[in-house]
Amino acid sequence: MTSTATGTATAAVPRTPGEPVPAATAPAPGPARSRTVPARVWALPPVAVLALAFLYPLALVARQSVTPDDGGGVSLDPYADVFASEVFRDALTTTVWLAVGSTVGCLVLGFVLALVIAFVPFPGGKAVARFVDVFLSFPSFLITLALLFIYGSVGMANGLWTDVTGAADGPFHFLTTPWGVLIAEITCFTPFVMRPLLAAFSQLDTGQLEVASSLGAGPVRIIRQVILPEALPALAAGGSLVLVMCLNEFGIVLFTGAKDVTTLPMLVYSKAILESDYPAACVVAVVNIAISVGLYSLYRVVSRRAGA
């Protein structure tokens, strides 16, 4: 007996009854050609984009900061002049305390508001949670303008006060002070703390809260021992983001009209645009970047040691 396979006739091999049918033997593959692209090649495009969009401008700023306008070559005189300036020291102090104060305020207010939205049932709670997401897309100057319309020198609150009392001027003038900038930053950046907190609270097992409540724990103890440990990573993430944004915030300070409040970004604008002192502006910019990276790194180390 013969059988035909792929056009070739072969003799059938006799088998004994019960003998298994042998599997068809596949032809031996030839030597495979490696077509795997090295990882370094895939890394080249993003590295090139990063270098062109960020590292190259940063290098230009750093080079300009050590190049005086007199053309005397590389020199640290611009750094010495800026560091000796009282305006720079005041701007540095103002920037740091505003950033730290705003971060603390956002953490406290964001934690309280997120607790209410997540664990206190009330009509429209889901709508408020969705509005937090929408609020994140608002530009900072828009929030500041809204505060100016309400609490500005000619805002609604002062206008209502003068209409009721007949006074020539209203009592609300805090927006042009450092405290006004602080309140505006807390108002603008609190949702950046609430968003990760709401996500963390949605993953929290409510059975833990019920067990703690059944064992006699009060609301404060439940928050401190059950909810807060679960919220620490979200607090660390939101707080670090707010800290960096407040250190580099420019629009809020500008739109509040706080003339006596000079932060490092405002000083960069003043030196570069108003005074045309580009080496000094670049020195302040380099210092601002160094402080942002340094404080952010310190914040992450502290939060990691705290268990976040």
PDB file of C-alpha atoms in Angstrom:
ATOM      1  CA  MET A   1       0.000   0.000   0.000  1.00  0.00           C
ATOM      2  CA  THR A   2       1.245   3.542  -0.751  1.00  0.00           C
ATOM      3  CA  SER A   3       0.104   6.993   0.389  1.00  0.00           C
ATOM      4  CA  THR A   4       0.614  10.387  -1.152  1.00  0.00           C
ATOM      5  CA  ALA A   5       1.646  13.442   0.983  1.00  0.00           C
ATOM      6  CA  THR A   6       2.411  16.823  -0.526  1.00  0.00           C
ATOM      7  CA  GLY A   7       2.690  15.375  -3.926  1.00  0.00           C
ATOM      8  CA  THR A   8       5.265  12.679  -2.965  1.00  0.00           C
ATOM      9  CA  ALA A   9       4.395   8.956  -2.868  1.00  0.00           C
ATOM     10  CA  THR A  10       5.855   7.037   0.055  1.00  0.00           C
ATOM     11  CA  ALA A  11       5.511   3.441   1.197  1.00  0.00           C
ATOM     12  CA  ALA A  12       3.312   2.891   4.211  1.00  0.00           C
ATOM     13  CA  VAL A  13       5.103   1.464   7.235  1.00  0.00           C
ATOM     14  CA  PRO A  14       3.240  -1.567   8.637  1.00  0.00           C
ATOM     15  CA  ARG A  15       2.154  -1.214  12.316  1.00  0.00           C
ATOM     16  CA  THR A  16       1.086  -3.766  14.804  1.00  0.00           C
ATOM     17  CA  PRO A  17      -2.409  -3.494  16.294  1.00  0.00           C
ATOM     18  CA  GLY A  18      -2.542  -1.006  19.214  1.00  0.00           C
ATOM     19  CA  GLU A  19       0.664   0.689  18.210  1.00  0.00           C
ATOM     20  CA  PRO A  20       0.312   4.521  18.507  1.00  0.00           C
ATOM     21  CA  VAL A  21       0.447   6.553  15.377  1.00  0.00           C
ATOM     22  CA  PRO A  22       3.706   8.494  15.279  1.00  0.00           C
ATOM     23  CA  ALA A  23       3.414  12.276  15.132  1.00  0.00           C
ATOM     24  CA  ALA A  24       4.352  13.970  11.954  1.00  0.00           C
ATOM     25  CA  THR A  25       7.892  15.226  12.097  1.00  0.00           C
ATOM     26  CA  ALA A  26       8.181  18.919  11.225  1.00  0.00           C
ATOM     27  CA  PRO A  27      11.095  19.953   9.069  1.00  0.00           C
ATOM     28  CA  ALA A  28      14.032  21.270  11.046  1.00  0.00           C
ATOM     29  CA  PRO A  29      13.952  25.052  11.076  1.00  0.00           C
ATOM     30  CA  GLY A  30      16.796  26.886   9.537  1.00  0.00           C
ATOM     31  CA  PRO A  31      18.967  29.343  11.455  1.00  0.00           C
ATOM     32  CA  ALA A  32      16.726  32.172  12.779  1.00  0.00           C
ATOM     33  CA  ARG A  33      17.776  35.722  12.102  1.00  0.00           C
ATOM     34  CA  SER A  34      17.652  38.015  15.098  1.00  0.00           C
ATOM     35  CA  ARG A  35      15.522  41.055  14.335  1.00  0.00           C
ATOM     36  CA  THR A  36      15.293  42.400  17.909  1.00  0.00           C
ATOM     37  CA  VAL A  37      16.015  46.136  18.020  1.00  0.00           C
ATOM     38  CA  PRO A  38      18.411  47.036  20.850  1.00  0.00           C
ATOM     39  CA  ALA A  39      16.843  48.916  23.767  1.00  0.00           C
ATOM     40  CA  ARG A  40      19.288  51.777  23.271  1.00  0.00           C
ATOM     41  CA  VAL A  41      17.827  52.480  19.844  1.00  0.00           C
ATOM     42  CA  TRP A  42      14.292  52.783  21.257  1.00  0.00           C
ATOM     43  CA  ALA A  43      15.593  55.108  23.994  1.00  0.00           C
ATOM     44  CA  LEU A  44      17.149  57.536  21.523  1.00  0.00           C
ATOM     45  CA  PRO A  45      13.956  59.370  20.362  1.00  0.00           C
ATOM     46  CA  PRO A  46      12.609  60.247  23.853  1.00  0.00           C
ATOM     47  CA  VAL A  47      16.098  61.190  25.055  1.00  0.00           C
ATOM     48  CA  ALA A  48      16.544  63.445  22.026  1.00  0.00           C
ATOM     49  CA  VAL A  49      13.169  65.131  22.595  1.00  0.00           C
ATOM     50  CA  LEU A  50      13.953  65.612  26.298  1.00  0.00           C
ATOM     51  CA  ALA A  51      17.371  67.044  25.542  1.00  0.00           C
ATOM     52  CA  LEU A  52      15.986  69.436  22.933  1.00  0.00           C
ATOM     53  CA  ALA A  53      12.909  70.595  24.845  1.00  0.00           C
ATOM     54  CA  PHE A  54      14.323  70.768  28.385  1.00  0.00           C
ATOM     55  CA  LEU A  55      18.032  70.119  28.808  1.00  0.00           C
ATOM     56  CA  TYR A  56      19.216  72.453  26.047  1.00  0.00           C
ATOM     57  CA  PRO A  57      17.195  75.504  27.253  1.00  0.00           C
ATOM     58  CA  LEU A  58      18.272  74.725  30.819  1.00  0.00           C
ATOM     59  CA  ALA A  59      21.907  74.616  29.704  1.00  0.00           C
ATOM     60  CA  LEU A  60      21.476  78.000  27.995  1.00  0.00           C
ATOM     61  CA  VAL A  61      20.038  79.491  31.205  1.00  0.00           C
ATOM     62  CA  ALA A  62      22.885  78.027  33.265  1.00  0.00           C
ATOM     63  CA  ARG A  63      25.479  79.359  30.821  1.00  0.00           C
ATOM     64  CA  GLN A  64      23.906  82.814  30.766  1.00  0.00           C
ATOM     65  CA  SER A  65      23.969  82.871  34.582  1.00  0.00           C
ATOM     66  CA  VAL A  66      27.796  82.734  34.529  1.00  0.00           C
ATOM     67  CA  THR A  67      28.226  85.137  31.599  1.00  0.00           C
ATOM     68  CA  PRO A  68      28.207  88.798  32.658  1.00  0.00           C
ATOM     69  CA  ASP A  69      26.969  91.458  30.268  1.00  0.00           C
ATOM     70  CA  ASP A  70      30.422  93.048  30.071  1.00  0.00           C
ATOM     71  CA  GLY A  71      31.667  90.092  28.035  1.00  0.00           C
ATOM     72  CA  GLY A  72      34.464  89.174  30.410  1.00  0.00           C
ATOM     73  CA  GLY A  73      34.008  85.433  29.948  1.00  0.00           C
ATOM     74  CA  VAL A  74      32.786  82.890  32.450  1.00  0.00           C
ATOM     75  CA  SER A  75      32.449  84.420  35.912  1.00  0.00           C
ATOM     76  CA  LEU A  76      30.548  83.886  39.158  1.00  0.00           C
ATOM     77  CA  ASP A  77      30.114  87.632  39.638  1.00  0.00           C
ATOM     78  CA  PRO A  78      26.384  87.484  38.690  1.00  0.00           C
ATOM     79  CA  TYR A  79      25.816  84.960  41.505  1.00  0.00           C
ATOM     80  CA  ALA A  80      27.737  87.117  43.977  1.00  0.00           C
ATOM     81  CA  ASP A  81      25.760  90.222  43.002  1.00  0.00           C
ATOM     82  CA  VAL A  82      22.395  88.464  43.228  1.00  0.00           C
ATOM     83  CA  PHE A  83      23.148  86.716  46.535  1.00  0.00           C
ATOM     84  CA  ALA A  84      24.270  90.029  48.035  1.00  0.00           C
ATOM     85  CA  SER A  85      20.995  91.678  47.028  1.00  0.00           C
ATOM     86  CA  GLU A  86      18.417  92.199  49.767  1.00  0.00           C
ATOM     87  CA  VAL A  87      15.649  91.935  47.180  1.00  0.00           C
ATOM     88  CA  PHE A  88      16.759  88.396  46.339  1.00  0.00           C
ATOM     89  CA  ARG A  89      16.901  87.336  49.984  1.00  0.00           C
ATOM     90  CA  ASP A  90      13.423  88.705  50.626  1.00  0.00           C
ATOM     91  CA  ALA A  91      12.075  86.995  47.503  1.00  0.00           C
ATOM     92  CA  LEU A  92      13.666  83.699  48.558  1.00  0.00           C
ATOM     93  CA  THR A  93      12.148  83.877  52.040  1.00  0.00           C
ATOM     94  CA  THR A  94       8.730  84.843  50.666  1.00  0.00           C
ATOM     95  CA  THR A  95       8.767  82.035  48.085  1.00  0.00           C
ATOM     96  CA  VAL A  96       9.650  79.324  50.591  1.00  0.00           C
ATOM     97  CA  TRP A  97       7.159  80.313  53.296  1.00  0.00           C
ATOM     98  CA  LEU A  98       4.342  80.811  50.797  1.00  0.00           C
ATOM     99  CA  ALA A  99       5.008  77.397  49.234  1.00  0.00           C
ATOM    100  CA  VAL A 100       5.255  75.579  52.562  1.00  0.00           C
ATOM    101  CA  GLY A 101       2.246  77.416  54.030  1.00  0.00           C
ATOM    102  CA  SER A 102       0.129  76.753  50.956  1.00  0.00           C
ATOM    103  CA  THR A 103       1.086  73.074  50.966  1.00  0.00           C
ATOM    104  CA  VAL A 104       0.142  72.671  54.635  1.00  0.00           C
ATOM    105  CA  GLY A 105      -3.140  74.507  54.062  1.00  0.00           C
ATOM    106  CA  CYS A 106      -3.967  72.384  51.012  1.00  0.00           C
ATOM    107  CA  LEU A 107      -3.200  69.163  52.901  1.00  0.00           C
ATOM    108  CA  VAL A 108      -5.421  70.073  55.860  1.00  0.00           C
ATOM    109  CA  LEU A 109      -8.304  71.514  53.844  1.00  0.00           C
ATOM    110  CA  GLY A 110      -8.104  68.829  51.155  1.00  0.00           C
ATOM    111  CA  PHE A 111      -8.128  66.025  53.730  1.00  0.00           C
ATOM    112  CA  VAL A 112     -11.180  67.443  55.514  1.00  0.00           C
ATOM    113  CA  LEU A 113     -13.129  68.058  52.302  1.00  0.00           C
ATOM    114  CA  ALA A 114     -12.239  64.625  50.909  1.00  0.00           C
ATOM    115  CA  LEU A 115     -13.434  63.008  54.155  1.00  0.00           C
ATOM    116  CA  VAL A 116     -16.773  64.793  53.909  1.00  0.00           C
ATOM    117  CA  ILE A 117     -17.279  63.905  50.245  1.00  0.00           C
ATOM    118  CA  ALA A 118     -16.236  60.265  50.676  1.00  0.00           C
ATOM    119  CA  PHE A 119     -17.830  59.313  54.001  1.00  0.00           C
ATOM    120  CA  VAL A 120     -20.639  61.782  54.738  1.00  0.00           C
ATOM    121  CA  PRO A 121     -23.656  61.067  52.525  1.00  0.00           C
ATOM    122  CA  PHE A 122     -25.382  64.207  51.278  1.00  0.00           C
ATOM    123  CA  PRO A 123     -27.387  65.130  48.177  1.00  0.00           C
ATOM    124  CA  GLY A 124     -25.138  65.995  45.259  1.00  0.00           C
ATOM    125  CA  GLY A 125     -22.039  64.319  46.697  1.00  0.00           C
ATOM    126  CA  LYS A 126     -21.182  62.590  43.420  1.00  0.00           C
ATOM    127  CA  ALA A 127     -21.605  65.835  41.508  1.00  0.00           C
ATOM    128  CA  VAL A 128     -19.202  67.569  43.877  1.00  0.00           C
ATOM    129  CA  ALA A 129     -16.659  64.780  43.394  1.00  0.00           C
ATOM    130  CA  ARG A 130     -16.923  65.200  39.606  1.00  0.00           C
ATOM    131  CA  PHE A 131     -16.570  68.969  39.951  1.00  0.00           C
ATOM    132  CA  VAL A 132     -13.220  68.420  41.675  1.00  0.00           C
ATOM    133  CA  ASP A 133     -11.968  66.820  38.450  1.00  0.00           C
ATOM    134  CA  VAL A 134     -13.249  69.760  36.411  1.00  0.00           C
ATOM    135  CA  PHE A 135     -11.700  72.228  38.854  1.00  0.00           C
ATOM    136  CA  LEU A 136      -8.266  70.738  38.165  1.00  0.00           C
ATOM    137  CA  SER A 137      -8.442  71.995  34.576  1.00  0.00           C
ATOM    138  CA  PHE A 138      -9.049  75.622  35.571  1.00  0.00           C
ATOM    139  CA  PRO A 139      -6.033  77.935  35.093  1.00  0.00           C
ATOM    140  CA  SER A 140      -4.703  79.553  38.254  1.00  0.00           C
ATOM    141  CA  PHE A 141      -5.351  83.098  37.033  1.00  0.00           C
ATOM    142  CA  LEU A 142      -9.046  82.279  36.549  1.00  0.00           C
ATOM    143  CA  ILE A 143      -9.401  81.312  40.223  1.00  0.00           C
ATOM    144  CA  THR A 144      -7.567  84.484  41.204  1.00  0.00           C
ATOM    145  CA  LEU A 145      -9.854  86.620  39.058  1.00  0.00           C
ATOM    146  CA  ALA A 146     -12.878  85.018  40.716  1.00  0.00           C
ATOM    147  CA  LEU A 147     -11.468  85.943  44.135  1.00  0.00           C
ATOM    148  CA  LEU A 148     -10.848  89.489  42.898  1.00  0.00           C
ATOM    149  CA  PHE A 149     -14.460  89.796  41.744  1.00  0.00           C
ATOM    150  CA  ILE A 150     -15.613  88.803  45.224  1.00  0.00           C
ATOM    151  CA  TYR A 151     -13.003  90.272  47.606  1.00  0.00           C
ATOM    152  CA  GLY A 152     -11.180  92.839  45.472  1.00  0.00           C
ATOM    153  CA  SER A 153     -11.110  96.540  46.294  1.00  0.00           C
ATOM    154  CA  VAL A 154     -14.116  97.072  44.010  1.00  0.00           C
ATOM    155  CA  GLY A 155     -15.449  93.543  44.403  1.00  0.00           C
ATOM    156  CA  MET A 156     -18.860  92.301  45.444  1.00  0.00           C
ATOM    157  CA  ALA A 157     -18.096  92.063  49.169  1.00  0.00           C
ATOM    158  CA  ASN A 158     -16.760  95.615  49.427  1.00  0.00           C
ATOM    159  CA  GLY A 159     -19.600  96.902  47.241  1.00  0.00           C
ATOM    160  CA  LEU A 160     -22.209  95.252  49.482  1.00  0.00           C
ATOM    161  CA  TRP A 161     -20.497  96.698  52.561  1.00  0.00           C
ATOM    162  CA  THR A 162     -20.494 100.249  51.182  1.00  0.00           C
ATOM    163  CA  ASP A 163     -24.129  99.947  50.069  1.00  0.00           C
ATOM    164  CA  VAL A 164     -25.261  98.794  53.518  1.00  0.00           C
ATOM    165  CA  THR A 165     -23.102 101.028  55.707  1.00  0.00           C
ATOM    166  CA  GLY A 166     -22.637 104.016  53.407  1.00  0.00           C
ATOM    167  CA  ALA A 167     -18.880 103.938  54.012  1.00  0.00           C
ATOM    168  CA  ALA A 168     -16.537 105.206  51.340  1.00  0.00           C
ATOM    169  CA  ASP A 169     -14.518 102.007  51.291  1.00  0.00           C
ATOM    170  CA  GLY A 170     -14.988  98.359  52.190  1.00  0.00           C
ATOM    171  CA  PRO A 171     -12.975  96.358  54.756  1.00  0.00           C
ATOM    172  CA  PHE A 172     -11.689  93.615  52.437  1.00  0.00           C
ATOM    173  CA  HIS A 173      -8.193  94.362  51.160  1.00  0.00           C
ATOM    174  CA  PHE A 174      -6.338  91.170  52.064  1.00  0.00           C
ATOM    175  CA  LEU A 175      -5.863  89.944  48.494  1.00  0.00           C
ATOM    176  CA  THR A 176      -3.038  92.433  47.888  1.00  0.00           C
ATOM    177  CA  THR A 177      -1.105  91.104  50.910  1.00  0.00           C
ATOM    178  CA  PRO A 178       0.958  87.921  51.327  1.00  0.00           C
ATOM    179  CA  TRP A 179      -2.012  86.354  53.136  1.00  0.00           C
ATOM    180  CA  GLY A 180      -4.166  87.009  50.087  1.00  0.00           C
ATOM    181  CA  VAL A 181      -1.657  85.192  47.882  1.00  0.00           C
ATOM    182  CA  LEU A 182      -1.618  82.332  50.403  1.00  0.00           C
ATOM    183  CA  ILE A 183      -5.420  82.046  50.406  1.00  0.00           C
ATOM    184  CA  ALA A 184      -5.527  82.183  46.598  1.00  0.00           C
ATOM    185  CA  GLU A 185      -2.942  79.400  46.286  1.00  0.00           C
ATOM    186  CA  ILE A 186      -4.752  77.212  48.819  1.00  0.00           C
ATOM    187  CA  THR A 187      -8.035  77.763  46.953  1.00  0.00           C
ATOM    188  CA  CYS A 188      -6.450  76.942  43.609  1.00  0.00           C
ATOM    189  CA  PHE A 189      -4.352  73.900  44.571  1.00  0.00           C
ATOM    190  CA  THR A 190      -6.487  72.111  47.190  1.00  0.00           C
ATOM    191  CA  PRO A 191      -8.195  69.938  44.507  1.00  0.00           C
ATOM    192  CA  PHE A 192      -4.759  68.537  43.607  1.00  0.00           C
ATOM    193  CA  VAL A 193      -4.726  67.011  47.104  1.00  0.00           C
ATOM    194  CA  MET A 194      -8.384  65.991  47.071  1.00  0.00           C
ATOM    195  CA  ARG A 195      -8.198  64.004  43.828  1.00  0.00           C
ATOM    196  CA  PRO A 196      -5.685  61.348  45.009  1.00  0.00           C
ATOM    197  CA  LEU A 197      -7.381  61.268  48.423  1.00  0.00           C
ATOM    198  CA  LEU A 198     -10.788  60.521  46.908  1.00  0.00           C
ATOM    199  CA  ALA A 199      -9.221  57.762  44.823  1.00  0.00           C
ATOM    200  CA  ALA A 200      -7.600  56.293  47.938  1.00  0.00           C
ATOM    201  CA  PHE A 201     -10.824  56.508  49.967  1.00  0.00           C
ATOM    202  CA  SER A 202     -12.755  54.709  47.212  1.00  0.00           C
ATOM    203  CA  GLN A 203     -10.410  51.714  47.666  1.00  0.00           C
ATOM    204  CA  LEU A 204     -10.782  51.669  51.454  1.00  0.00           C
ATOM    205  CA  ASP A 205     -12.585  48.629  52.869  1.00  0.00           C
ATOM    206  CA  THR A 206     -15.651  49.992  54.653  1.00  0.00           C
ATOM    207  CA  GLY A 207     -15.723  46.815  56.726  1.00  0.00           C
ATOM    208  CA  GLN A 208     -12.752  48.154  58.696  1.00  0.00           C
ATOM    209  CA  LEU A 209     -14.740  51.268  59.596  1.00  0.00           C
ATOM    210  CA  GLU A 210     -17.723  49.196  60.680  1.00  0.00           C
ATOM    211  CA  VAL A 211     -15.568  46.920  62.840  1.00  0.00           C
ATOM    212  CA  ALA A 212     -13.824  49.882  64.462  1.00  0.00           C
ATOM    213  CA  SER A 213     -17.168  51.560  65.133  1.00  0.00           C
ATOM    214  CA  SER A 214     -18.644  48.371  66.610  1.00  0.00           C
ATOM    215  CA  LEU A 215     -15.667  48.118  68.976  1.00  0.00           C
ATOM    216  CA  GLY A 216     -16.475  51.550  70.370  1.00  0.00           C
ATOM    217  CA  ALA A 217     -14.027  53.730  68.421  1.00  0.00           C
ATOM    218  CA  GLY A 218     -15.211  57.292  67.897  1.00  0.00           C
ATOM    219  CA  PRO A 219     -14.981  59.234  64.605  1.00  0.00           C
ATOM    220  CA  VAL A 220     -11.710  60.951  65.539  1.00  0.00           C
ATOM    221  CA  ARG A 221     -10.054  57.653  66.484  1.00  0.00           C
ATOM    222  CA  ILE A 222     -11.295  55.980  63.310  1.00  0.00           C
ATOM    223  CA  ILE A 223      -9.861  58.789  61.218  1.00  0.00           C
ATOM    224  CA  ARG A 224      -6.541  58.707  63.071  1.00  0.00           C
ATOM    225  CA  GLN A 225      -6.012  54.939  63.230  1.00  0.00           C
ATOM    226  CA  VAL A 226      -7.876  53.573  60.189  1.00  0.00           C
ATOM    227  CA  ILE A 227      -8.337  56.241  57.527  1.00  0.00           C
ATOM    228  CA  LEU A 228      -5.179  58.344  57.943  1.00  0.00           C
ATOM    229  CA  PRO A 229      -2.683  55.470  57.492  1.00  0.00           C
ATOM    230  CA  GLU A 230      -4.414  54.522  54.249  1.00  0.00           C
ATOM    231  CA  ALA A 231      -4.378  58.154  53.103  1.00  0.00           C
ATOM    232  CA  LEU A 232      -0.668  58.828  53.702  1.00  0.00           C
ATOM    233  CA  PRO A 233       0.507  57.833  50.184  1.00  0.00           C
ATOM    234  CA  ALA A 234      -2.174  60.032  48.593  1.00  0.00           C
ATOM    235  CA  LEU A 235      -1.279  62.918  50.931  1.00  0.00           C
ATOM    236  CA  ALA A 236       2.384  62.550  50.019  1.00  0.00           C
ATOM    237  CA  ALA A 237       1.623  62.528  46.293  1.00  0.00           C
ATOM    238  CA  GLY A 238      -0.736  65.505  46.411  1.00  0.00           C
ATOM    239  CA  GLY A 239       1.403  67.492  48.829  1.00  0.00           C
ATOM    240  CA  SER A 240       4.592  67.070  46.811  1.00  0.00           C
ATOM    241  CA  LEU A 241       2.802  68.194  43.661  1.00  0.00           C
ATOM    242  CA  VAL A 242       1.347  71.261  45.388  1.00  0.00           C
ATOM    243  CA  LEU A 243       4.734  72.147  46.877  1.00  0.00           C
ATOM    244  CA  VAL A 244       6.434  72.193  43.482  1.00  0.00           C
ATOM    245  CA  MET A 245       3.618  74.176  41.843  1.00  0.00           C
ATOM    246  CA  CYS A 246       3.572  76.792  44.618  1.00  0.00           C
ATOM    247  CA  LEU A 247       7.344  77.247  44.426  1.00  0.00           C
ATOM    248  CA  ASN A 248       7.022  78.131  40.749  1.00  0.00           C
ATOM    249  CA  GLU A 249       3.669  79.941  40.778  1.00  0.00           C
ATOM    250  CA  PHE A 250       3.653  83.211  38.848  1.00  0.00           C
ATOM    251  CA  GLY A 251       0.104  83.930  37.699  1.00  0.00           C
ATOM    252  CA  ILE A 252      -1.517  84.084  41.144  1.00  0.00           C
ATOM    253  CA  VAL A 253       0.995  86.604  42.491  1.00  0.00           C
ATOM    254  CA  LEU A 254       0.679  88.713  39.355  1.00  0.00           C
ATOM    255  CA  PHE A 255      -3.140  88.758  39.175  1.00  0.00           C
ATOM    256  CA  THR A 256      -3.714  89.467  42.877  1.00  0.00           C
ATOM    257  CA  GLY A 257      -1.877  92.760  42.402  1.00  0.00           C
ATOM    258  CA  ALA A 258       0.192  92.180  45.548  1.00  0.00           C
ATOM    259  CA  LYS A 259       2.932  94.682  44.774  1.00  0.00           C
ATOM    260  CA  ASP A 260       4.764  94.071  48.039  1.00  0.00           C
ATOM    261  CA  VAL A 261       4.906  90.297  47.426  1.00  0.00           C
ATOM    262  CA  THR A 262       7.976  89.372  45.380  1.00  0.00           C
ATOM    263  CA  THR A 263       8.630  85.693  44.811  1.00  0.00           C
ATOM    264  CA  LEU A 264      11.473  84.148  42.827  1.00  0.00           C
ATOM    265  CA  PRO A 265       9.373  83.750  39.630  1.00  0.00           C
ATOM    266  CA  MET A 266       8.285  87.383  39.953  1.00  0.00           C
ATOM    267  CA  LEU A 267      11.923  88.402  40.440  1.00  0.00           C
ATOM    268  CA  VAL A 268      12.898  86.529  37.265  1.00  0.00           C
ATOM    269  CA  TYR A 269      10.200  88.442  35.383  1.00  0.00           C
ATOM    270  CA  SER A 270      11.319  91.751  36.886  1.00  0.00           C
ATOM    271  CA  LYS A 271      15.007  91.222  36.126  1.00  0.00           C
ATOM    272  CA  ALA A 272      14.469  89.919  32.581  1.00  0.00           C
ATOM    273  CA  ILE A 273      11.548  92.005  31.298  1.00  0.00           C
ATOM    274  CA  LEU A 274      11.627  95.216  33.302  1.00  0.00           C
ATOM    275  CA  GLU A 275      15.364  95.648  33.916  1.00  0.00           C
ATOM    276  CA  SER A 276      16.811  93.625  30.994  1.00  0.00           C
ATOM    277  CA  ASP A 277      19.334  92.115  33.398  1.00  0.00           C
ATOM    278  CA  TYR A 278      19.453  88.660  31.849  1.00  0.00           C
ATOM    279  CA  PRO A 279      22.413  87.226  33.817  1.00  0.00           C
ATOM    280  CA  ALA A 280      20.690  88.119  37.117  1.00  0.00           C
ATOM    281  CA  ALA A 281      17.382  86.700  35.864  1.00  0.00           C
ATOM    282  CA  CYS A 282      19.119  83.443  34.916  1.00  0.00           C
ATOM    283  CA  VAL A 283      20.818  83.260  38.324  1.00  0.00           C
ATOM    284  CA  VAL A 284      17.449  83.568  40.070  1.00  0.00           C
ATOM    285  CA  ALA A 285      15.973  80.970  37.702  1.00  0.00           C
ATOM    286  CA  VAL A 286      18.784  78.491  38.466  1.00  0.00           C
ATOM    287  CA  VAL A 287      18.296  79.030  42.207  1.00  0.00           C
ATOM    288  CA  ASN A 288      14.532  78.540  41.824  1.00  0.00           C
ATOM    289  CA  ILE A 289      15.075  75.243  40.000  1.00  0.00           C
ATOM    290  CA  ALA A 290      17.561  74.047  42.604  1.00  0.00           C
ATOM    291  CA  ILE A 291      15.175  74.874  45.463  1.00  0.00           C
ATOM    292  CA  SER A 292      12.259  73.164  43.716  1.00  0.00           C
ATOM    293  CA  VAL A 293      14.199  69.952  43.146  1.00  0.00           C
ATOM    294  CA  GLY A 294      15.772  70.062  46.616  1.00  0.00           C
ATOM    295  CA  LEU A 295      12.546  70.633  48.549  1.00  0.00           C
ATOM    296  CA  TYR A 296      10.718  68.072  46.459  1.00  0.00           C
ATOM    297  CA  SER A 297      13.421  65.481  47.176  1.00  0.00           C
ATOM    298  CA  LEU A 298      13.354  66.299  50.884  1.00  0.00           C
ATOM    299  CA  TYR A 299       9.576  66.014  50.934  1.00  0.00           C
ATOM    300  CA  ARG A 300       9.714  62.595  49.304  1.00  0.00           C
ATOM    301  CA  VAL A 301      12.337  61.346  51.761  1.00  0.00           C
ATOM    302  CA  VAL A 302      10.281  62.500  54.742  1.00  0.00           C
ATOM    303  CA  SER A 303       7.072  60.996  53.356  1.00  0.00           C
ATOM    304  CA  ARG A 304       8.831  57.703  52.631  1.00  0.00           C
ATOM    305  CA  ARG A 305      10.146  57.495  56.186  1.00  0.00           C
ATOM    306  CA  ALA A 306       6.644  58.265  57.451  1.00  0.00           C
ATOM    307  CA  GLY A 307       5.425  55.174  55.637  1.00  0.00           C
ATOM    308  CA  ALA A 308       3.915  56.884  52.624  1.00  0.00           C
TER     309      ALA A 308
END
